Amino acid sequence: MSTSSDPTTTTATTTSKHETAVVLPANLHARPAGQLARTAAGFTSAIQLEYADRTVNPTGVLAVMGLGATAGSTVTVRAEGRDAEQAVTALARILATAE
């Protein structure tokens, strides 16, 4: 009698944290807030925007607009998860080119 065992493959999930600060070229109004929300919703990582001691989840347009960030102010983008680096890069690009 022979015994057979199925090898179990374990897939390691890589979780990373990334952060960047962006100086806004324009006020954070509806158009860039909408772009941020749509883009953030496409990532699996937990993403946060921080401005003036307030932190929000950028998947909601009203939450992003509620930050009240204005031209010349600094917004910090943080993400933790498998696609954190890509999320931070994408959101920082939107913030840096806001009109």
PDB file of C-alpha atoms in Angstrom:
ATOM      1  CA  MET A   1       0.000   0.000   0.000  1.00  0.00           C
ATOM      2  CA  SER A   2       1.396   3.320  -0.913  1.00  0.00           C
ATOM      3  CA  THR A   3       0.525   6.691   0.452  1.00  0.00           C
ATOM      4  CA  SER A   4       0.465   9.751  -1.641  1.00  0.00           C
ATOM      5  CA  SER A   5       0.490  13.299  -0.417  1.00  0.00           C
ATOM      6  CA  ASP A   6      -0.456  16.332  -2.395  1.00  0.00           C
ATOM      7  CA  PRO A   7       2.186  18.992  -2.232  1.00  0.00           C
ATOM      8  CA  THR A   8       0.687  22.209  -0.995  1.00  0.00           C
ATOM      9  CA  THR A   9       1.874  25.321  -2.701  1.00  0.00           C
ATOM     10  CA  THR A  10       1.873  28.439  -0.606  1.00  0.00           C
ATOM     11  CA  THR A  11       1.709  31.708  -2.433  1.00  0.00           C
ATOM     12  CA  ALA A  12       3.229  34.578  -0.514  1.00  0.00           C
ATOM     13  CA  THR A  13       1.320  37.822  -0.733  1.00  0.00           C
ATOM     14  CA  THR A  14       3.586  40.799  -0.846  1.00  0.00           C
ATOM     15  CA  THR A  15       2.262  43.732   1.103  1.00  0.00           C
ATOM     16  CA  SER A  16       4.078  46.998   0.867  1.00  0.00           C
ATOM     17  CA  LYS A  17       3.628  50.532   2.146  1.00  0.00           C
ATOM     18  CA  HIS A  18       4.305  53.609   0.083  1.00  0.00           C
ATOM     19  CA  GLU A  19       3.911  57.317   0.724  1.00  0.00           C
ATOM     20  CA  THR A  20       4.531  60.535  -1.159  1.00  0.00           C
ATOM     21  CA  ALA A  21       3.743  64.214  -0.679  1.00  0.00           C
ATOM     22  CA  VAL A  22       2.471  66.385  -3.525  1.00  0.00           C
ATOM     23  CA  VAL A  23       2.240  70.186  -3.666  1.00  0.00           C
ATOM     24  CA  LEU A  24      -1.003  71.014  -5.443  1.00  0.00           C
ATOM     25  CA  PRO A  25      -0.787  73.292  -8.476  1.00  0.00           C
ATOM     26  CA  ALA A  26      -4.540  74.047  -8.186  1.00  0.00           C
ATOM     27  CA  ASN A  27      -7.414  73.691  -5.718  1.00  0.00           C
ATOM     28  CA  LEU A  28      -8.689  70.154  -5.202  1.00  0.00           C
ATOM     29  CA  HIS A  29     -12.141  70.623  -6.755  1.00  0.00           C
ATOM     30  CA  ALA A  30     -14.696  68.276  -8.354  1.00  0.00           C
ATOM     31  CA  ARG A  31     -12.825  67.292 -11.517  1.00  0.00           C
ATOM     32  CA  PRO A  32      -9.552  66.112  -9.916  1.00  0.00           C
ATOM     33  CA  ALA A  33     -11.508  64.671  -6.973  1.00  0.00           C
ATOM     34  CA  GLY A  34     -13.518  62.562  -9.419  1.00  0.00           C
ATOM     35  CA  GLN A  35     -10.355  61.412 -11.180  1.00  0.00           C
ATOM     36  CA  LEU A  36      -8.813  60.462  -7.828  1.00  0.00           C
ATOM     37  CA  ALA A  37     -11.909  58.536  -6.750  1.00  0.00           C
ATOM     38  CA  ARG A  38     -12.155  56.560 -10.004  1.00  0.00           C
ATOM     39  CA  THR A  39      -8.453  55.768 -10.005  1.00  0.00           C
ATOM     40  CA  ALA A  40      -8.313  54.822  -6.309  1.00  0.00           C
ATOM     41  CA  ALA A  41     -11.273  52.456  -6.734  1.00  0.00           C
ATOM     42  CA  GLY A  42      -9.221  50.451  -9.240  1.00  0.00           C
ATOM     43  CA  PHE A  43      -6.617  49.388  -6.684  1.00  0.00           C
ATOM     44  CA  THR A  44      -6.807  46.688  -4.030  1.00  0.00           C
ATOM     45  CA  SER A  45      -4.519  48.488  -1.591  1.00  0.00           C
ATOM     46  CA  ALA A  46      -5.841  50.562   1.298  1.00  0.00           C
ATOM     47  CA  ILE A  47      -5.265  54.160   0.210  1.00  0.00           C
ATOM     48  CA  GLN A  48      -5.412  57.370   2.237  1.00  0.00           C
ATOM     49  CA  LEU A  49      -5.072  61.060   1.452  1.00  0.00           C
ATOM     50  CA  GLU A  50      -3.934  63.350   4.234  1.00  0.00           C
ATOM     51  CA  TYR A  51      -4.131  67.114   4.420  1.00  0.00           C
ATOM     52  CA  ALA A  52      -4.149  69.467   7.424  1.00  0.00           C
ATOM     53  CA  ASP A  53      -4.429  66.696  10.014  1.00  0.00           C
ATOM     54  CA  ARG A  54      -7.376  65.108   8.169  1.00  0.00           C
ATOM     55  CA  THR A  55      -7.261  61.696   6.527  1.00  0.00           C
ATOM     56  CA  VAL A  56      -9.770  60.364   3.996  1.00  0.00           C
ATOM     57  CA  ASN A  57     -10.308  57.368   1.776  1.00  0.00           C
ATOM     58  CA  PRO A  58      -9.957  58.783  -1.759  1.00  0.00           C
ATOM     59  CA  THR A  59     -12.557  56.457  -3.311  1.00  0.00           C
ATOM     60  CA  GLY A  60     -15.265  58.987  -2.423  1.00  0.00           C
ATOM     61  CA  VAL A  61     -15.457  62.264  -4.356  1.00  0.00           C
ATOM     62  CA  LEU A  62     -17.102  64.130  -1.474  1.00  0.00           C
ATOM     63  CA  ALA A  63     -14.465  62.909   0.979  1.00  0.00           C
ATOM     64  CA  VAL A  64     -11.682  64.159  -1.289  1.00  0.00           C
ATOM     65  CA  MET A  65     -13.367  67.520  -1.810  1.00  0.00           C
ATOM     66  CA  GLY A  66     -14.034  67.717   1.936  1.00  0.00           C
ATOM     67  CA  LEU A  67     -10.296  67.894   2.568  1.00  0.00           C
ATOM     68  CA  GLY A  68     -10.419  71.480   1.328  1.00  0.00           C
ATOM     69  CA  ALA A  69      -6.901  71.322  -0.087  1.00  0.00           C
ATOM     70  CA  THR A  70      -5.960  74.447  -2.011  1.00  0.00           C
ATOM     71  CA  ALA A  71      -3.285  75.400  -4.532  1.00  0.00           C
ATOM     72  CA  GLY A  72       0.178  75.409  -2.975  1.00  0.00           C
ATOM     73  CA  SER A  73      -0.779  73.069  -0.138  1.00  0.00           C
ATOM     74  CA  THR A  74       0.775  69.641   0.391  1.00  0.00           C
ATOM     75  CA  VAL A  75      -1.306  66.466   0.238  1.00  0.00           C
ATOM     76  CA  THR A  76       0.194  63.158   1.361  1.00  0.00           C
ATOM     77  CA  VAL A  77      -0.793  59.949  -0.427  1.00  0.00           C
ATOM     78  CA  ARG A  78      -0.356  56.685   1.490  1.00  0.00           C
ATOM     79  CA  ALA A  79      -1.128  53.126   0.443  1.00  0.00           C
ATOM     80  CA  GLU A  80      -0.635  49.681   1.898  1.00  0.00           C
ATOM     81  CA  GLY A  81      -1.177  46.487  -0.045  1.00  0.00           C
ATOM     82  CA  ARG A  82      -0.097  44.496  -3.042  1.00  0.00           C
ATOM     83  CA  ASP A  83      -0.357  47.390  -5.499  1.00  0.00           C
ATOM     84  CA  ALA A  84       0.552  50.189  -3.082  1.00  0.00           C
ATOM     85  CA  GLU A  85       3.408  51.587  -5.141  1.00  0.00           C
ATOM     86  CA  GLN A  86       1.288  51.770  -8.298  1.00  0.00           C
ATOM     87  CA  ALA A  87      -1.603  53.347  -6.370  1.00  0.00           C
ATOM     88  CA  VAL A  88       0.552  56.073  -4.841  1.00  0.00           C
ATOM     89  CA  THR A  89       2.197  56.807  -8.177  1.00  0.00           C
ATOM     90  CA  ALA A  90      -1.131  57.061 -10.023  1.00  0.00           C
ATOM     91  CA  LEU A  91      -2.801  59.286  -7.419  1.00  0.00           C
ATOM     92  CA  ALA A  92       0.267  61.499  -7.015  1.00  0.00           C
ATOM     93  CA  ARG A  93       0.309  62.023 -10.798  1.00  0.00           C
ATOM     94  CA  ILE A  94      -3.332  63.196 -10.729  1.00  0.00           C
ATOM     95  CA  LEU A  95      -2.669  65.545  -7.814  1.00  0.00           C
ATOM     96  CA  ALA A  96       0.478  66.972  -9.435  1.00  0.00           C
ATOM     97  CA  THR A  97      -1.355  67.786 -12.667  1.00  0.00           C
ATOM     98  CA  ALA A  98      -4.647  69.053 -11.189  1.00  0.00           C
ATOM     99  CA  GLU A  99      -5.994  72.085 -13.004  1.00  0.00           C
TER     100      GLU A  99
END
